Amino acid sequence: MSLRRTDGAPGAGADRGRTGRAPGRRGRPPLTGPQRFLLGGSFLITLGSFAVLPYMSVLLHQRLGLGLGSVGLVLAVASLIQFAGGVVAGPVTGRIGLRRAMLLALGLRTAGFAAFVPGLTSPVLAVGALLLVSAGAALYLPANKAYLVEGASEAGRPRLLSASGSAFNAGMALGPPAAAPLVMGSPGVLFSCVTALFALVGAGHALLPAGAADPPPDGPSAAPPPGRVPEAGAPRPGPSPFVVTVLSVYAFMFFQHYLALYAVPRTSASFYGAVLTGYAALLVVAQPLLAERVAALSYRAALRWGFGAMAAGMAAIGAGGHAGIAVGGALLCLGEIVLFLKNDLEALARSSAAPASVFGRQRLAAGIGAFASGVVGGQLYGAAESAGSARAFWAAVCLQCLLLPVFLLRRRPARDPEGSRAGAG
């Protein structure tokens, strides 16, 4: 299979100029070999990762005997590395190139999963292995997305990013059930299989052509990598995508963190599992279908639709019952699709930095939002339960989702951090 790279579609800009709108489905350039490989690799990488990571607390506590306080600290540090570490992706890829950055990241993750095999009898080795895996994840995702969109027109980016999101989410959905038969009985076999999977995917990455902006093999790049497809137009007003991403993830993670506590006692564990499976399936299917519609929305409209869907979803969950929780999950899925995709597209469009730096900062924003949600949500849910009404928790979160777009759209336009420019759009 050839992985020869072909960047962009020469006629796409001309078609847009003649018709006044982006090319339709017939005008889309086909995916290149490297793009198809990266999408397939994204699924396999997430499949392997989520065959292991969701069970990490169980392995550390029950098999290795770490106390729950120590387990929480280890997982918090690993999450911080995985999210906040994304900011190093820009400098690293700028020096060694996108392909080498992905290879380095996969090398770290392969070594980490391999170290889990002897680490099953050593807490020190297991913790070190987890931190290696987290460091690799911090570097890989921004480099992967940057390579995927390199050379693509702005009209082509929604399709690529939504397809990437669907590939990652499909792996996340299938990884835990695929690993369930092995995770407690034969974890050594599981880690060996995941190590082999990452080694094979890494070998495939070695066959990818270098990115257009990658430095030559014999030295550093003479020119900085291009940050975005240049375009003419008026400045883009509105809130910073970094700030919006922080608040989007903050609001969304209330659902992610606390639905189980609310749903399982009121329905059943099997129904909760079915909701999560349905959520993942809906996300995988709907995200590519809605990508162009989301891209066509103004940023202000996307904030209203996204946070509005989240608010409606939180209210439906608070109404309780099987139907309310299922409908709430579907509405939260719509909110995630609109906000997360639009934030990435807007961050790319506004920034003059290299795409890997943009995606790294977006990962940092997501980490800040998830951390804040965990801290606030624990206190809020505890207070609601103490008052004898867990539904009050979802009402409070719903109110926040309604107020956040009002707060964001009233703020004066803000500069994105580190290399962004408000007038680049």
PDB file of N, CA and C in Angstrom, residues 355-423:
ATOM      1  N   PRO A 355      -0.110  24.107  13.581  1.00  0.00           N
ATOM      2  CA  PRO A 355      -1.261  23.353  14.084  1.00  0.00           C
ATOM      3  C   PRO A 355      -0.957  22.516  15.315  1.00  0.00           C
ATOM      4  N   ALA A 356       0.238  21.915  15.390  1.00  0.00           N
ATOM      5  CA  ALA A 356       0.551  21.099  16.565  1.00  0.00           C
ATOM      6  C   ALA A 356       0.535  21.929  17.836  1.00  0.00           C
ATOM      7  N   SER A 357       1.003  23.177  17.761  1.00  0.00           N
ATOM      8  CA  SER A 357       0.954  24.061  18.926  1.00  0.00           C
ATOM      9  C   SER A 357      -0.481  24.406  19.290  1.00  0.00           C
ATOM     10  N   VAL A 358      -1.318  24.642  18.273  1.00  0.00           N
ATOM     11  CA  VAL A 358      -2.720  24.962  18.522  1.00  0.00           C
ATOM     12  C   VAL A 358      -3.411  23.798  19.221  1.00  0.00           C
ATOM     13  N   PHE A 359      -3.240  22.584  18.686  1.00  0.00           N
ATOM     14  CA  PHE A 359      -3.889  21.427  19.287  1.00  0.00           C
ATOM     15  C   PHE A 359      -3.324  21.138  20.682  1.00  0.00           C
ATOM     16  N   GLY A 360      -2.049  21.419  20.894  1.00  0.00           N
ATOM     17  CA  GLY A 360      -1.470  21.247  22.223  1.00  0.00           C
ATOM     18  C   GLY A 360      -2.104  22.177  23.238  1.00  0.00           C
ATOM     19  N   ARG A 361      -2.329  23.436  22.849  1.00  0.00           N
ATOM     20  CA  ARG A 361      -2.976  24.374  23.757  1.00  0.00           C
ATOM     21  C   ARG A 361      -4.431  23.993  24.017  1.00  0.00           C
ATOM     22  N   GLN A 362      -5.079  23.432  22.995  1.00  0.00           N
ATOM     23  CA  GLN A 362      -6.451  22.966  23.195  1.00  0.00           C
ATOM     24  C   GLN A 362      -6.497  21.809  24.188  1.00  0.00           C
ATOM     25  N   ARG A 363      -5.486  20.941  24.151  1.00  0.00           N
ATOM     26  CA  ARG A 363      -5.408  19.847  25.131  1.00  0.00           C
ATOM     27  C   ARG A 363      -5.211  20.413  26.541  1.00  0.00           C
ATOM     28  N   LEU A 364      -4.374  21.435  26.648  1.00  0.00           N
ATOM     29  CA  LEU A 364      -4.175  22.067  27.956  1.00  0.00           C
ATOM     30  C   LEU A 364      -5.494  22.654  28.466  1.00  0.00           C
ATOM     31  N   ALA A 365      -6.223  23.315  27.585  1.00  0.00           N
ATOM     32  CA  ALA A 365      -7.510  23.889  27.979  1.00  0.00           C
ATOM     33  C   ALA A 365      -8.466  22.801  28.457  1.00  0.00           C
ATOM     34  N   ALA A 366      -8.486  21.670  27.740  1.00  0.00           N
ATOM     35  CA  ALA A 366      -9.353  20.560  28.152  1.00  0.00           C
ATOM     36  C   ALA A 366      -8.956  20.038  29.525  1.00  0.00           C
ATOM     37  N   GLY A 367      -7.660  19.949  29.789  1.00  0.00           N
ATOM     38  CA  GLY A 367      -7.204  19.484  31.092  1.00  0.00           C
ATOM     39  C   GLY A 367      -7.623  20.413  32.217  1.00  0.00           C
ATOM     40  N   ILE A 368      -7.522  21.724  31.982  1.00  0.00           N
ATOM     41  CA  ILE A 368      -7.944  22.700  32.994  1.00  0.00           C
ATOM     42  C   ILE A 368      -9.441  22.558  33.264  1.00  0.00           C
ATOM     43  N   GLY A 369     -10.228  22.433  32.194  1.00  0.00           N
ATOM     44  CA  GLY A 369     -11.673  22.288  32.366  1.00  0.00           C
ATOM     45  C   GLY A 369     -12.047  21.018  33.109  1.00  0.00           C
ATOM     46  N   ALA A 370     -11.395  19.900  32.777  1.00  0.00           N
ATOM     47  CA  ALA A 370     -11.699  18.631  33.450  1.00  0.00           C
ATOM     48  C   ALA A 370     -11.329  18.701  34.929  1.00  0.00           C
ATOM     49  N   PHE A 371     -10.188  19.327  35.226  1.00  0.00           N
ATOM     50  CA  PHE A 371      -9.764  19.457  36.624  1.00  0.00           C
ATOM     51  C   PHE A 371     -10.765  20.308  37.411  1.00  0.00           C
ATOM     52  N   ALA A 372     -11.156  21.438  36.847  1.00  0.00           N
ATOM     53  CA  ALA A 372     -12.105  22.324  37.541  1.00  0.00           C
ATOM     54  C   ALA A 372     -13.441  21.638  37.747  1.00  0.00           C
ATOM     55  N   SER A 373     -13.883  20.877  36.754  1.00  0.00           N
ATOM     56  CA  SER A 373     -15.156  20.177  36.872  1.00  0.00           C
ATOM     57  C   SER A 373     -15.112  19.132  37.979  1.00  0.00           C
ATOM     58  N   GLY A 374     -13.975  18.424  38.077  1.00  0.00           N
ATOM     59  CA  GLY A 374     -13.852  17.428  39.132  1.00  0.00           C
ATOM     60  C   GLY A 374     -13.912  18.047  40.512  1.00  0.00           C
ATOM     61  N   VAL A 375     -13.220  19.177  40.675  1.00  0.00           N
ATOM     62  CA  VAL A 375     -13.188  19.839  41.978  1.00  0.00           C
ATOM     63  C   VAL A 375     -14.566  20.396  42.340  1.00  0.00           C
ATOM     64  N   VAL A 376     -15.175  21.153  41.415  1.00  0.00           N
ATOM     65  CA  VAL A 376     -16.476  21.775  41.691  1.00  0.00           C
ATOM     66  C   VAL A 376     -17.571  20.724  41.779  1.00  0.00           C
ATOM     67  N   GLY A 377     -17.530  19.752  40.875  1.00  0.00           N
ATOM     68  CA  GLY A 377     -18.593  18.753  40.828  1.00  0.00           C
ATOM     69  C   GLY A 377     -18.686  17.915  42.082  1.00  0.00           C
ATOM     70  N   GLY A 378     -17.550  17.535  42.647  1.00  0.00           N
ATOM     71  CA  GLY A 378     -17.580  16.740  43.864  1.00  0.00           C
ATOM     72  C   GLY A 378     -18.276  17.470  45.002  1.00  0.00           C
ATOM     73  N   GLN A 379     -17.936  18.751  45.163  1.00  0.00           N
ATOM     74  CA  GLN A 379     -18.567  19.548  46.215  1.00  0.00           C
ATOM     75  C   GLN A 379     -20.054  19.748  45.939  1.00  0.00           C
ATOM     76  N   LEU A 380     -20.386  20.006  44.673  1.00  0.00           N
ATOM     77  CA  LEU A 380     -21.774  20.287  44.311  1.00  0.00           C
ATOM     78  C   LEU A 380     -22.649  19.047  44.465  1.00  0.00           C
ATOM     79  N   TYR A 381     -22.150  17.890  44.012  1.00  0.00           N
ATOM     80  CA  TYR A 381     -22.937  16.661  44.121  1.00  0.00           C
ATOM     81  C   TYR A 381     -23.098  16.258  45.583  1.00  0.00           C
ATOM     82  N   GLY A 382     -22.024  16.420  46.367  1.00  0.00           N
ATOM     83  CA  GLY A 382     -22.119  16.106  47.783  1.00  0.00           C
ATOM     84  C   GLY A 382     -23.146  16.976  48.496  1.00  0.00           C
ATOM     85  N   ALA A 383     -23.163  18.267  48.160  1.00  0.00           N
ATOM     86  CA  ALA A 383     -24.131  19.172  48.777  1.00  0.00           C
ATOM     87  C   ALA A 383     -25.553  18.805  48.378  1.00  0.00           C
ATOM     88  N   ALA A 384     -25.763  18.415  47.108  1.00  0.00           N
ATOM     89  CA  ALA A 384     -27.101  18.034  46.647  1.00  0.00           C
ATOM     90  C   ALA A 384     -27.581  16.768  47.346  1.00  0.00           C
ATOM     91  N   GLU A 385     -26.689  15.792  47.484  1.00  0.00           N
ATOM     92  CA  GLU A 385     -27.076  14.558  48.174  1.00  0.00           C
ATOM     93  C   GLU A 385     -27.370  14.821  49.643  1.00  0.00           C
ATOM     94  N   SER A 386     -26.560  15.678  50.274  1.00  0.00           N
ATOM     95  CA  SER A 386     -26.793  16.011  51.682  1.00  0.00           C
ATOM     96  C   SER A 386     -28.147  16.684  51.868  1.00  0.00           C
ATOM     97  N   ALA A 387     -28.570  17.438  50.864  1.00  0.00           N
ATOM     98  CA  ALA A 387     -29.876  18.097  50.918  1.00  0.00           C
ATOM     99  C   ALA A 387     -31.012  17.153  50.561  1.00  0.00           C
ATOM    100  N   GLY A 388     -30.666  15.902  50.183  1.00  0.00           N
ATOM    101  CA  GLY A 388     -31.683  14.905  49.871  1.00  0.00           C
ATOM    102  C   GLY A 388     -32.259  14.985  48.484  1.00  0.00           C
ATOM    103  N   SER A 389     -31.587  15.684  47.558  1.00  0.00           N
ATOM    104  CA  SER A 389     -32.104  15.817  46.193  1.00  0.00           C
ATOM    105  C   SER A 389     -30.952  15.870  45.199  1.00  0.00           C
ATOM    106  N   ALA A 390     -30.574  14.704  44.678  1.00  0.00           N
ATOM    107  CA  ALA A 390     -29.516  14.678  43.670  1.00  0.00           C
ATOM    108  C   ALA A 390     -29.942  15.400  42.394  1.00  0.00           C
ATOM    109  N   ARG A 391     -31.262  15.517  42.185  1.00  0.00           N
ATOM    110  CA  ARG A 391     -31.729  16.235  40.990  1.00  0.00           C
ATOM    111  C   ARG A 391     -31.323  17.704  41.030  1.00  0.00           C
ATOM    112  N   ALA A 392     -31.136  18.238  42.229  1.00  0.00           N
ATOM    113  CA  ALA A 392     -30.706  19.626  42.337  1.00  0.00           C
ATOM    114  C   ALA A 392     -29.327  19.818  41.717  1.00  0.00           C
ATOM    115  N   PHE A 393     -28.500  18.767  41.738  1.00  0.00           N
ATOM    116  CA  PHE A 393     -27.178  18.845  41.101  1.00  0.00           C
ATOM    117  C   PHE A 393     -27.333  19.117  39.611  1.00  0.00           C
ATOM    118  N   TRP A 394     -28.218  18.357  38.945  1.00  0.00           N
ATOM    119  CA  TRP A 394     -28.387  18.522  37.499  1.00  0.00           C
ATOM    120  C   TRP A 394     -29.057  19.858  37.174  1.00  0.00           C
ATOM    121  N   ALA A 395     -29.924  20.334  38.074  1.00  0.00           N
ATOM    122  CA  ALA A 395     -30.522  21.648  37.869  1.00  0.00           C
ATOM    123  C   ALA A 395     -29.463  22.740  37.944  1.00  0.00           C
ATOM    124  N   ALA A 396     -28.522  22.600  38.889  1.00  0.00           N
ATOM    125  CA  ALA A 396     -27.458  23.598  39.028  1.00  0.00           C
ATOM    126  C   ALA A 396     -26.525  23.570  37.814  1.00  0.00           C
ATOM    127  N   VAL A 397     -26.235  22.377  37.318  1.00  0.00           N
ATOM    128  CA  VAL A 397     -25.374  22.268  36.133  1.00  0.00           C
ATOM    129  C   VAL A 397     -26.095  22.824  34.909  1.00  0.00           C
ATOM    130  N   CYS A 398     -27.389  22.546  34.787  1.00  0.00           N
ATOM    131  CA  CYS A 398     -28.187  23.094  33.689  1.00  0.00           C
ATOM    132  C   CYS A 398     -28.134  24.615  33.697  1.00  0.00           C
ATOM    133  N   LEU A 399     -28.279  25.195  34.869  1.00  0.00           N
ATOM    134  CA  LEU A 399     -28.238  26.661  34.983  1.00  0.00           C
ATOM    135  C   LEU A 399     -26.873  27.194  34.543  1.00  0.00           C
ATOM    136  N   GLN A 400     -25.803  26.516  34.919  1.00  0.00           N
ATOM    137  CA  GLN A 400     -24.472  26.941  34.485  1.00  0.00           C
ATOM    138  C   GLN A 400     -24.354  26.904  32.966  1.00  0.00           C
ATOM    139  N   CYS A 401     -24.883  25.836  32.343  1.00  0.00           N
ATOM    140  CA  CYS A 401     -24.811  25.719  30.882  1.00  0.00           C
ATOM    141  C   CYS A 401     -25.597  26.827  30.190  1.00  0.00           C
ATOM    142  N   LEU A 402     -26.683  27.289  30.818  1.00  0.00           N
ATOM    143  CA  LEU A 402     -27.448  28.394  30.245  1.00  0.00           C
ATOM    144  C   LEU A 402     -26.719  29.721  30.393  1.00  0.00           C
ATOM    145  N   LEU A 403     -26.001  29.884  31.503  1.00  0.00           N
ATOM    146  CA  LEU A 403     -25.334  31.160  31.773  1.00  0.00           C
ATOM    147  C   LEU A 403     -23.991  31.292  31.063  1.00  0.00           C
ATOM    148  N   LEU A 404     -23.309  30.167  30.789  1.00  0.00           N
ATOM    149  CA  LEU A 404     -21.968  30.250  30.205  1.00  0.00           C
ATOM    150  C   LEU A 404     -21.940  30.982  28.861  1.00  0.00           C
ATOM    151  N   PRO A 405     -22.843  30.665  27.902  1.00  0.00           N
ATOM    152  CA  PRO A 405     -22.779  31.424  26.641  1.00  0.00           C
ATOM    153  C   PRO A 405     -23.089  32.907  26.833  1.00  0.00           C
ATOM    154  N   VAL A 406     -23.961  33.234  27.793  1.00  0.00           N
ATOM    155  CA  VAL A 406     -24.244  34.642  28.070  1.00  0.00           C
ATOM    156  C   VAL A 406     -22.975  35.339  28.551  1.00  0.00           C
ATOM    157  N   PHE A 407     -22.254  34.679  29.452  1.00  0.00           N
ATOM    158  CA  PHE A 407     -20.991  35.232  29.954  1.00  0.00           C
ATOM    159  C   PHE A 407     -19.964  35.356  28.837  1.00  0.00           C
ATOM    160  N   LEU A 408     -19.846  34.334  28.015  1.00  0.00           N
ATOM    161  CA  LEU A 408     -18.821  34.336  26.968  1.00  0.00           C
ATOM    162  C   LEU A 408     -19.114  35.374  25.888  1.00  0.00           C
ATOM    163  N   LEU A 409     -20.365  35.486  25.488  1.00  0.00           N
ATOM    164  CA  LEU A 409     -20.706  36.385  24.387  1.00  0.00           C
ATOM    165  C   LEU A 409     -20.776  37.837  24.817  1.00  0.00           C
ATOM    166  N   ARG A 410     -20.797  38.089  26.113  1.00  0.00           N
ATOM    167  CA  ARG A 410     -20.744  39.470  26.598  1.00  0.00           C
ATOM    168  C   ARG A 410     -19.324  39.944  26.787  1.00  0.00           C
ATOM    169  N   ARG A 411     -18.375  39.000  26.853  1.00  0.00           N
ATOM    170  CA  ARG A 411     -16.983  39.387  27.058  1.00  0.00           C
ATOM    171  C   ARG A 411     -16.439  40.053  25.813  1.00  0.00           C
ATOM    172  N   ARG A 412     -15.473  40.935  26.002  1.00  0.00           N
ATOM    173  CA  ARG A 412     -14.816  41.583  24.878  1.00  0.00           C
ATOM    174  C   ARG A 412     -13.895  40.571  24.223  1.00  0.00           C
ATOM    175  N   PRO A 413     -13.655  40.684  22.906  1.00  0.00           N
ATOM    176  CA  PRO A 413     -12.788  39.737  22.222  1.00  0.00           C
ATOM    177  C   PRO A 413     -11.444  39.621  22.925  1.00  0.00           C
ATOM    178  N   ALA A 414     -10.991  38.366  23.065  1.00  0.00           N
ATOM    179  CA  ALA A 414      -9.734  38.104  23.779  1.00  0.00           C
ATOM    180  C   ALA A 414      -8.732  37.479  22.841  1.00  0.00           C
ATOM    181  N   ARG A 415      -7.488  37.775  23.082  1.00  0.00           N
ATOM    182  CA  ARG A 415      -6.420  37.161  22.293  1.00  0.00           C
ATOM    183  C   ARG A 415      -6.196  35.739  22.765  1.00  0.00           C
ATOM    184  N   ASP A 416      -5.977  34.827  21.813  1.00  0.00           N
ATOM    185  CA  ASP A 416      -5.601  33.476  22.196  1.00  0.00           C
ATOM    186  C   ASP A 416      -4.178  33.501  22.719  1.00  0.00           C
ATOM    187  N   PRO A 417      -3.835  32.605  23.655  1.00  0.00           N
ATOM    188  CA  PRO A 417      -2.491  32.591  24.215  1.00  0.00           C
ATOM    189  C   PRO A 417      -1.459  32.102  23.220  1.00  0.00           C
ATOM    190  N   GLU A 418      -0.258  32.556  23.372  1.00  0.00           N
ATOM    191  CA  GLU A 418       0.921  32.033  22.694  1.00  0.00           C
ATOM    192  C   GLU A 418       0.771  31.987  21.191  1.00  0.00           C
ATOM    193  N   GLY A 419       0.934  33.059  20.539  1.00  0.00           N
ATOM    194  CA  GLY A 419       1.083  33.027  19.086  1.00  0.00           C
ATOM    195  C   GLY A 419      -0.205  33.190  18.329  1.00  0.00           C
ATOM    196  N   SER A 420      -1.313  33.445  18.997  1.00  0.00           N
ATOM    197  CA  SER A 420      -2.546  33.636  18.276  1.00  0.00           C
ATOM    198  C   SER A 420      -2.667  35.080  17.832  1.00  0.00           C
ATOM    199  N   ARG A 421      -3.546  35.321  16.880  1.00  0.00           N
ATOM    200  CA  ARG A 421      -3.779  36.698  16.446  1.00  0.00           C
ATOM    201  C   ARG A 421      -5.254  36.840  16.079  1.00  0.00           C
ATOM    202  N   ALA A 422      -5.865  37.811  16.653  1.00  0.00           N
ATOM    203  CA  ALA A 422      -7.304  37.966  16.444  1.00  0.00           C
ATOM    204  C   ALA A 422      -7.629  38.313  15.012  1.00  0.00           C
ATOM    205  N   GLY A 423      -6.723  38.965  14.314  1.00  0.00           N
ATOM    206  CA  GLY A 423      -7.031  39.410  12.962  1.00  0.00           C
ATOM    207  C   GLY A 423      -6.723  38.411  11.886  1.00  0.00           C
TER     208      GLY A 423
END
